[in-house]
Every structure is written in C-alpha cells, then in structure tokens.
C-alpha cells in the first residue's frame, strides 16, 4: 500500500469535489490501485487545516463541507489566516493539488504554490490554468531541475481526456491536426441558436438562467477559455511554449442568426473550434467559429457537451466526446492524474 500525502490549495467547488471523491472512493483506491491518499492540509482564502501524520479525518471534512463552513474552522486542525505559501514552506508532502481560481493576469497565488511545490520535488496536479498558460516555459525548466512532475488534465477541458488521448493513445502516430469543442457554455449557446432559431442574446440568457453561463460570460463567449485550453494542448502535444498572444482568437458574440441559418442551408453546423494544424511546415493555433460539415465528428456534439478530434497519419481520425463539465468532472480529472502519477507512470 502506497501512502500519498496531499496538500490541497483551493477549497471551492473543485477542491471540495476532489476531497469528496477521495472519501467516496477510498476503499476502491486501496483495493484496485494499492494507494492510500491522505489529505495532510487544505488551504482556502480564510486559512487552512493541517493534519497530523494520519491525515485530516475525511468524515470531519465532509461534515465541514456539508455545513458550508470555512476550512480554518475545522476543530483541532484549523489555522485561521494561514496561507498556501506558508503551508508549502513548512509542510512536507508528496503532491500539491492546485484548485484555486484561475488568474490570467499574473497566475497568483497558484504560481507561488506550484513553484514552491516543485522546488521541494513534489508532484503537482493542477486544475488552475493561470500559471501553465502564462509561465509554461518557466515551469518546464523548474520541472527539469527539481525532479517534480506536473499534471494538468483538469485544466484542459476537465473530464474530457484531451491530453491522455493525444499523448498516449496516439503514440507512434504523427498528429497532423487537433480540433476541439472545449467550452460547454459556447457550445450550448450555438446549439440553442441552431435548434430554436433564436439570436445570440436570447440563447445567452437561456444559458445564464440555467446556470451554464456566468453573469459575466466574457471568458467563455469571447473564446478566451477555449484559447487557454488549446494553448495547453498545443504546448503538451507539439512541444511548444505558446502564450496568449500567439493564438488568434475570435469568440461567438458576432455569430448572427443569419449565419446559423446559412450554415444549415449548406448542410453545416457552426461550432466554436480551438484548433492546432500544421500548415506549410508551420504550426497554426487559433480559436474561431467554424462551419463544420454535417459528417464532421464534432458536428454532433450538442448543448454543453465537449469533444476533441485528432487527425493522424497512421491511425486516421480519433475523436472523443463527452465528459462532465462540472466541478465533479474537474475533480475526477485531478484524481485520474493522481492515479497516473502513482500507479501507471511512476518514474
């Protein structure tokens, strides 16, 4: 049995969902995979909870989450005001699970957390896109010098296995192009526009009413979320160090009802596509609405579903669709990366 000491930074929806999965699946993790994950510390905006050598009691964590209380109020373990940076300076652990909110200005506080963990040789599993989008090259250099590893499945479309398929399932093949519907909100809006003949504003309001779109949907509808994900995919699969300014990005706010109708008349469907393609021996990465042929494997991905398609030289086209677009889906990707790190690809 392999014990794994985990520090969780960020105790919002994703961080809490991850802890719930660890509790719900603890017997399965021991019996099927031979690992015993222990939550040694949890950090949130108001403070932290730090365990003894046995880890935080999962039943008490569950009670705290169910009651809606902050982590620093956990009896006997709470540390009001203690930061993630302080935890990582003083506590030894095997893995950092980074689940703080994404910051695309300077990557903080996740950047500090990840750098501190790598400096100590810890493995990092992140759902936070900020540092890996903004400072990918720097992180790769830190990984090389530290011996730690970085896993980011949860940052590249949550439960949809983008990197797994691209890195592992296409081994031996040359990937000529990647196309992805990587944002469930924009796909929902475009689907409603196509199915109901409504305009963008009406479809957006419907998405907001259902809680699919945020009150401020800019990150999604301007294509920025898709851009961030396709950057990570391109960097990982094509050995690049692309940044935000390297990707031509067009969102869906300019898509009109007439555009949808014209595409339907032509037997096509409009989707927001993040793509990576080799063109004239140059790697081109972009995000834009595209009118897909009806038989395109992503044309049938509707509502808030996502999908990714790989065009390869020797395996043909490989497409994966689905995966929960939810905190639980992102948490499941974090858990998957933990299993990959300690069960399947341990170096």
Tab-separated table of C-alpha atoms in Angstrom:
chain	number	residue	atom	x	y	z
A	1	UNK	CA	0.000	0.000	0.000
A	2	UNK	CA	1.442	3.341	-1.086
A	3	UNK	CA	0.568	6.273	1.203
A	4	UNK	CA	0.306	9.606	-0.621
A	5	UNK	CA	0.422	12.850	1.348
A	6	UNK	CA	-1.622	15.551	-0.377
A	7	UNK	CA	-1.881	19.306	0.111
A	8	UNK	CA	-4.992	20.852	-1.446
A	9	UNK	CA	-4.774	24.565	-2.253
A	10	UNK	CA	-8.199	25.969	-3.051
A	11	UNK	CA	-11.327	24.712	-1.324
A	12	UNK	CA	-14.043	25.956	-3.630
A	13	UNK	CA	-16.294	23.717	-5.704
A	14	UNK	CA	-13.485	21.770	-7.388
A	15	UNK	CA	-11.333	21.348	-4.281
A	16	UNK	CA	-14.304	20.152	-2.260
A	17	UNK	CA	-15.393	17.772	-5.014
A	18	UNK	CA	-11.884	16.290	-5.051
A	19	UNK	CA	-11.939	15.651	-1.298
A	20	UNK	CA	-15.382	14.049	-1.631
A	21	UNK	CA	-14.066	11.720	-4.336
A	22	UNK	CA	-11.113	10.732	-2.142
A	23	UNK	CA	-13.531	9.879	0.674
A	24	UNK	CA	-16.112	8.126	-1.502
A	25	UNK	CA	-13.515	6.049	-3.339
A	26	UNK	CA	-11.001	5.357	-0.578
A	27	UNK	CA	-11.746	1.609	-0.467
A	28	UNK	CA	-11.599	1.355	-4.252
A	29	UNK	CA	-8.313	3.260	-4.340
A	30	UNK	CA	-6.808	0.830	-1.830
A	31	UNK	CA	-8.209	-2.387	-3.299
A	32	UNK	CA	-7.866	-1.661	-7.025
A	33	UNK	CA	-4.861	0.627	-7.135
A	34	UNK	CA	-2.938	-0.016	-3.939
A	35	UNK	CA	-2.764	3.621	-2.850
A	36	UNK	CA	-3.872	5.357	0.321
A	37	UNK	CA	-4.227	9.102	-0.315
A	38	UNK	CA	-4.128	11.223	2.826
A	39	UNK	CA	-5.211	14.863	2.879
A	40	UNK	CA	-2.489	16.446	5.005
A	41	UNK	CA	-3.542	20.058	4.541
A	42	UNK	CA	-6.289	22.073	2.914
A	43	UNK	CA	-5.907	25.802	2.262
A	44	UNK	CA	-8.587	28.324	1.397
A	45	UNK	CA	-8.831	32.106	1.325
A	46	UNK	CA	-9.515	32.369	5.069
A	47	UNK	CA	-6.910	29.949	6.357
A	48	UNK	CA	-6.041	26.282	6.476
A	49	UNK	CA	-6.457	22.954	8.205
A	50	UNK	CA	-3.307	20.929	8.907
A	51	UNK	CA	-3.255	17.268	9.885
A	52	UNK	CA	-1.028	15.074	11.964
A	53	UNK	CA	0.746	12.106	10.370
A	54	UNK	CA	-2.560	10.302	9.752
A	55	UNK	CA	-4.089	12.992	7.552
A	56	UNK	CA	-7.226	15.039	8.102
A	57	UNK	CA	-10.252	12.948	9.123
A	58	UNK	CA	-12.316	12.651	5.952
A	59	UNK	CA	-15.584	12.319	7.867
A	60	UNK	CA	-14.926	15.631	9.633
A	61	UNK	CA	-14.014	17.248	6.314
A	62	UNK	CA	-17.309	16.007	4.896
A	63	UNK	CA	-19.255	17.463	7.826
A	64	UNK	CA	-17.462	20.786	7.408
A	65	UNK	CA	-18.264	20.898	3.678
A	66	UNK	CA	-21.887	19.914	4.232
A	67	UNK	CA	-22.287	22.685	6.797
A	68	UNK	CA	-20.796	25.284	4.443
A	69	UNK	CA	-18.132	26.337	6.946
A	70	UNK	CA	-14.662	27.551	6.030
A	71	UNK	CA	-11.758	25.148	6.370
A	72	UNK	CA	-9.999	27.154	9.097
A	73	UNK	CA	-12.936	26.371	11.404
A	74	UNK	CA	-12.179	22.641	11.404
A	75	UNK	CA	-11.979	21.558	15.033
A	76	UNK	CA	-8.454	20.777	16.310
A	77	UNK	CA	-6.921	21.264	12.850
A	78	UNK	CA	-7.900	24.790	11.780
A	79	UNK	CA	-5.288	27.514	11.246
A	80	UNK	CA	-7.040	30.854	10.600
A	81	UNK	CA	-5.120	33.167	8.287
A	82	UNK	CA	-2.501	30.617	7.230
A	83	UNK	CA	-1.699	30.833	3.511
A	84	UNK	CA	-0.856	28.239	0.910
A	85	UNK	CA	2.640	29.673	0.585
A	86	UNK	CA	3.222	29.266	4.321
A	87	UNK	CA	1.910	25.705	4.265
A	88	UNK	CA	4.206	24.731	1.403
A	89	UNK	CA	7.222	26.260	3.135
A	90	UNK	CA	6.689	24.345	6.359
A	91	UNK	CA	4.913	21.089	5.495
A	92	UNK	CA	6.327	18.079	3.668
A	93	UNK	CA	4.045	16.216	1.274
A	94	UNK	CA	4.101	14.199	-1.934
A	95	UNK	CA	1.525	16.028	-4.039
A	96	UNK	CA	0.087	19.504	-4.423
A	97	UNK	CA	-3.445	19.607	-5.793
A	98	UNK	CA	-3.867	23.179	-7.069
A	99	UNK	CA	-7.524	24.208	-7.280
A	100	UNK	CA	-7.514	27.944	-6.568
A	101	UNK	CA	-9.387	30.230	-9.010
A	102	UNK	CA	-7.617	30.856	-12.315
A	103	UNK	CA	-5.840	34.209	-12.569
A	104	UNK	CA	-4.717	35.085	-16.101
A	105	UNK	CA	-3.030	38.350	-15.096
A	106	UNK	CA	-0.112	37.077	-13.021
A	107	UNK	CA	-1.092	33.490	-12.207
A	108	UNK	CA	-1.198	34.095	-8.460
A	109	UNK	CA	-1.485	32.617	-5.929
A	110	UNK	CA	-1.252	29.363	-7.883
A	111	UNK	CA	2.110	30.258	-9.412
A	112	UNK	CA	3.684	30.678	-5.981
A	113	UNK	CA	2.102	27.425	-4.785
A	114	UNK	CA	3.294	25.428	-7.803
A	115	UNK	CA	6.814	26.871	-7.737
A	116	UNK	CA	7.161	26.108	-4.030
A	117	UNK	CA	5.946	22.545	-4.505
A	118	UNK	CA	8.268	21.884	-7.439
A	119	UNK	CA	11.210	23.337	-5.514
A	120	UNK	CA	10.621	20.645	-2.887
A	121	UNK	CA	10.426	17.925	-5.555
A	122	UNK	CA	6.684	17.419	-5.126
A	123	UNK	CA	4.369	16.366	-7.909
A	124	UNK	CA	1.795	18.990	-8.910
A	125	UNK	CA	-1.696	18.243	-10.179
A	126	UNK	CA	-3.496	21.385	-11.268
A	127	UNK	CA	-6.957	22.438	-12.352
A	128	UNK	CA	-5.730	26.038	-12.492
A	129	UNK	CA	-4.877	27.263	-15.995
A	130	UNK	CA	-3.185	30.527	-14.977
A	131	UNK	CA	0.443	29.515	-14.327
A	132	UNK	CA	0.549	26.837	-17.039
A	133	UNK	CA	-0.780	29.249	-19.679
A	134	UNK	CA	1.282	32.274	-18.628
A	135	UNK	CA	4.531	30.644	-17.496
A	136	UNK	CA	4.718	27.299	-19.267
A	137	UNK	CA	8.398	27.563	-20.274
A	138	UNK	CA	9.446	28.615	-16.784
A	139	UNK	CA	7.537	25.698	-15.267
A	140	UNK	CA	9.169	23.224	-17.629
A	141	UNK	CA	12.591	24.494	-16.587
A	142	UNK	CA	11.670	24.162	-12.918
A	143	UNK	CA	10.466	20.611	-13.500
A	144	UNK	CA	13.752	19.680	-15.161
A	145	UNK	CA	15.785	20.985	-12.236
A	146	UNK	CA	13.557	19.757	-9.397
A	147	UNK	CA	12.538	16.225	-10.268
A	148	UNK	CA	8.890	17.037	-9.624
A	149	UNK	CA	6.184	16.423	-12.200
A	150	UNK	CA	3.270	18.499	-13.459
A	151	UNK	CA	-0.120	17.083	-14.478
A	152	UNK	CA	-2.833	19.293	-15.965
A	153	UNK	CA	-5.705	17.157	-17.271
A	154	UNK	CA	-8.239	19.116	-15.241
A	155	UNK	CA	-7.073	22.384	-16.829
A	156	UNK	CA	-7.687	21.145	-20.381
A	157	UNK	CA	-11.465	20.519	-20.529
A	158	UNK	CA	-11.987	18.808	-17.161
A	159	UNK	CA	-13.247	15.222	-17.591
A	160	UNK	CA	-12.743	15.177	-21.373
A	161	UNK	CA	-9.463	13.216	-21.843
A	162	UNK	CA	-7.676	15.583	-24.209
A	163	UNK	CA	-4.046	15.113	-23.203
A	164	UNK	CA	-4.413	11.424	-22.375
A	165	UNK	CA	-5.594	10.568	-25.870
A	166	UNK	CA	-3.167	12.905	-27.593
A	167	UNK	CA	-0.078	11.839	-25.636
A	168	UNK	CA	-0.719	8.151	-25.033
A	169	UNK	CA	-3.343	6.733	-27.375
A	170	UNK	CA	-1.702	8.178	-30.498
A	171	UNK	CA	1.802	7.023	-29.578
A	172	UNK	CA	3.734	6.192	-32.739
A	173	UNK	CA	1.472	8.283	-34.946
A	174	UNK	CA	2.071	11.805	-36.207
A	175	UNK	CA	-0.685	14.215	-35.184
A	176	UNK	CA	-1.388	16.449	-38.158
A	177	UNK	CA	-4.225	18.441	-36.598
A	178	UNK	CA	-6.274	18.794	-33.440
A	179	UNK	CA	-9.766	20.288	-33.349
A	180	UNK	CA	-11.751	20.727	-30.180
A	181	UNK	CA	-15.047	21.953	-28.818
A	182	UNK	CA	-13.512	22.812	-25.475
A	183	UNK	CA	-16.090	25.095	-23.867
A	184	UNK	CA	-19.534	23.835	-22.902
A	185	UNK	CA	-21.088	27.290	-22.497
A	186	UNK	CA	-20.429	28.448	-26.049
A	187	UNK	CA	-21.474	25.094	-27.462
A	188	UNK	CA	-24.757	25.332	-25.559
A	189	UNK	CA	-25.426	28.816	-26.927
A	190	UNK	CA	-24.671	27.839	-30.529
A	191	UNK	CA	-26.764	24.684	-30.203
A	192	UNK	CA	-29.769	26.655	-28.942
A	193	UNK	CA	-29.375	29.165	-31.764
A	194	UNK	CA	-29.360	26.334	-34.287
A	195	UNK	CA	-32.167	24.267	-32.823
A	196	UNK	CA	-34.568	27.076	-31.917
A	197	UNK	CA	-33.682	29.770	-34.439
A	198	UNK	CA	-33.088	32.339	-31.702
A	199	UNK	CA	-30.460	35.067	-31.679
A	200	UNK	CA	-27.269	35.141	-29.625
A	201	UNK	CA	-28.676	37.334	-26.836
A	202	UNK	CA	-31.675	35.054	-26.281
A	203	UNK	CA	-29.534	31.909	-26.241
A	204	UNK	CA	-27.055	33.501	-23.829
A	205	UNK	CA	-29.856	34.481	-21.462
A	206	UNK	CA	-31.182	30.916	-21.530
A	207	UNK	CA	-27.708	29.629	-20.645
A	208	UNK	CA	-27.448	32.115	-17.780
A	209	UNK	CA	-30.903	31.186	-16.487
A	210	UNK	CA	-29.792	27.549	-16.301
A	211	UNK	CA	-26.509	28.429	-14.609
A	212	UNK	CA	-24.492	27.216	-17.605
A	213	UNK	CA	-23.177	30.698	-18.385
A	214	UNK	CA	-21.755	33.102	-15.812
A	215	UNK	CA	-23.312	36.513	-15.143
A	216	UNK	CA	-20.213	37.891	-16.877
A	217	UNK	CA	-19.669	35.342	-19.672
A	218	UNK	CA	-16.705	37.126	-21.281
A	219	UNK	CA	-14.154	34.387	-20.608
A	220	UNK	CA	-16.342	31.871	-22.432
A	221	UNK	CA	-18.074	33.783	-25.222
A	222	UNK	CA	-15.013	35.741	-26.350
A	223	UNK	CA	-13.185	32.447	-26.813
A	224	UNK	CA	-10.631	33.040	-24.060
A	225	UNK	CA	-11.350	29.807	-22.167
A	226	UNK	CA	-11.041	27.791	-25.384
A	227	UNK	CA	-7.830	29.668	-26.191
A	228	UNK	CA	-6.301	28.830	-22.831
A	229	UNK	CA	-7.109	25.150	-23.243
A	230	UNK	CA	-5.830	24.874	-26.806
A	231	UNK	CA	-2.583	26.571	-25.718
A	232	UNK	CA	-2.030	23.863	-23.119
A	233	UNK	CA	-2.898	21.129	-25.611
A	234	UNK	CA	-0.561	22.560	-28.259
A	235	UNK	CA	2.287	23.007	-25.795
A	236	UNK	CA	1.973	19.487	-24.441
A	237	UNK	CA	1.371	17.597	-27.688
A	238	UNK	CA	3.584	19.597	-30.039
A	239	UNK	CA	6.396	20.544	-27.650
A	240	UNK	CA	5.703	24.268	-27.908
A	241	UNK	CA	5.896	27.199	-25.490
A	242	UNK	CA	2.985	29.232	-26.824
A	243	UNK	CA	1.427	32.102	-24.926
A	244	UNK	CA	-1.803	34.055	-25.094
A	245	UNK	CA	-0.578	36.429	-27.809
A	246	UNK	CA	0.348	33.533	-30.097
A	247	UNK	CA	-3.239	32.436	-30.668
A	248	UNK	CA	-5.647	34.232	-32.995
A	249	UNK	CA	-8.884	34.267	-31.020
A	250	UNK	CA	-12.429	35.028	-32.182
A	251	UNK	CA	-15.405	34.277	-29.947
A	252	UNK	CA	-19.088	33.763	-30.708
A	253	UNK	CA	-20.503	37.205	-29.891
A	254	UNK	CA	-20.506	38.090	-33.584
A	255	UNK	CA	-22.358	34.963	-34.711
A	256	UNK	CA	-25.763	36.019	-36.052
A	257	UNK	CA	-28.929	34.012	-36.503
A	258	UNK	CA	-28.461	34.516	-40.247
A	259	UNK	CA	-25.022	32.866	-40.041
A	260	UNK	CA	-26.526	29.833	-38.340
A	261	UNK	CA	-29.313	29.601	-40.929
A	262	UNK	CA	-26.871	29.939	-43.839
A	263	UNK	CA	-24.736	27.142	-42.431
A	264	UNK	CA	-27.792	24.918	-42.008
A	265	UNK	CA	-28.847	25.586	-45.611
A	266	UNK	CA	-25.382	24.474	-46.707
A	267	UNK	CA	-25.633	21.310	-44.604
A	268	UNK	CA	-23.233	22.595	-41.985
A	269	UNK	CA	-23.255	23.455	-38.290
A	270	UNK	CA	-21.368	26.288	-36.581
A	271	UNK	CA	-19.160	25.379	-33.616
A	272	UNK	CA	-16.508	27.296	-31.695
A	273	UNK	CA	-13.350	25.355	-32.516
A	274	UNK	CA	-9.938	25.519	-30.936
A	275	UNK	CA	-7.522	24.092	-33.465
A	276	UNK	CA	-3.869	23.210	-33.956
A	277	UNK	CA	-2.797	22.454	-37.526
A	278	UNK	CA	0.400	22.045	-39.489
A	279	UNK	CA	0.239	24.419	-42.452
A	280	UNK	CA	3.262	24.838	-44.748
A	281	UNK	CA	5.522	23.334	-42.081
A	282	UNK	CA	4.260	25.876	-39.559
A	283	UNK	CA	2.117	25.156	-36.537
A	284	UNK	CA	-1.019	27.322	-36.620
A	285	UNK	CA	-3.131	27.663	-33.487
A	286	UNK	CA	-6.421	29.540	-33.461
A	287	UNK	CA	-9.877	29.806	-31.953
A	288	UNK	CA	-12.849	30.762	-34.113
A	289	UNK	CA	-16.399	29.754	-35.058
A	290	UNK	CA	-16.249	27.247	-37.907
A	291	UNK	CA	-18.992	25.861	-40.142
A	292	UNK	CA	-18.425	22.113	-39.915
A	293	UNK	CA	-19.700	19.624	-42.469
A	294	UNK	CA	-22.576	17.533	-41.139
A	295	UNK	CA	-20.414	14.403	-41.170
A	296	UNK	CA	-17.595	16.004	-39.174
A	297	UNK	CA	-17.170	14.008	-35.935
A	298	UNK	CA	-17.662	17.150	-33.819
A	299	UNK	CA	-20.789	18.321	-35.650
A	300	UNK	CA	-22.994	16.145	-33.446
A	301	UNK	CA	-21.604	17.457	-30.159
A	302	UNK	CA	-24.528	19.443	-28.777
A	303	UNK	CA	-25.536	21.633	-25.841
A	304	UNK	CA	-22.907	21.739	-23.058
A	305	UNK	CA	-21.020	18.649	-24.232
A	306	UNK	CA	-17.410	18.934	-25.387
A	307	UNK	CA	-15.248	16.963	-27.775
A	308	UNK	CA	-11.805	16.695	-29.331
A	309	UNK	CA	-10.657	15.165	-32.608
A	310	UNK	CA	-7.133	14.160	-33.645
A	311	UNK	CA	-6.150	13.730	-37.291
A	312	UNK	CA	-3.156	11.388	-37.528
A	313	UNK	CA	-1.077	9.902	-40.309
A	314	UNK	CA	-1.273	6.220	-39.384
A	315	UNK	CA	-4.288	5.891	-37.081
A	316	UNK	CA	-6.672	8.095	-39.025
A	317	UNK	CA	-9.058	10.329	-37.119
A	318	UNK	CA	-9.633	9.690	-33.428
A	319	UNK	CA	-12.450	11.549	-31.680
A	320	UNK	CA	-13.570	11.638	-28.062
A	321	UNK	CA	-16.708	13.405	-26.835
A	322	UNK	CA	-18.449	13.853	-23.503
A	323	UNK	CA	-17.067	14.202	-20.000
A	324	UNK	CA	-18.819	16.138	-17.248
A	325	UNK	CA	-18.465	19.932	-17.441
A	326	UNK	CA	-18.785	20.350	-13.689
A	327	UNK	CA	-16.736	20.602	-10.506
A	328	UNK	CA	-17.062	16.835	-10.122
A	329	UNK	CA	-15.771	16.347	-13.667
A	330	UNK	CA	-12.744	18.527	-12.942
A	331	UNK	CA	-12.174	16.740	-9.627
A	332	UNK	CA	-12.353	13.382	-11.402
A	333	UNK	CA	-9.604	14.582	-13.745
A	334	UNK	CA	-7.483	15.526	-10.715
A	335	UNK	CA	-7.991	12.047	-9.280
A	336	UNK	CA	-7.162	10.475	-12.652
A	337	UNK	CA	-3.879	12.378	-12.744
A	338	UNK	CA	-3.109	11.196	-9.217
A	339	UNK	CA	-3.590	7.596	-10.343
A	340	UNK	CA	-1.496	8.187	-13.448
A	341	UNK	CA	1.298	9.597	-11.302
A	342	UNK	CA	1.376	6.833	-8.708
A	343	UNK	CA	0.032	3.734	-10.445
A	344	UNK	CA	0.648	3.811	-14.179
A	345	UNK	CA	3.519	6.141	-14.991
A	346	UNK	CA	5.606	6.246	-11.845
A	347	UNK	CA	9.184	7.159	-12.756
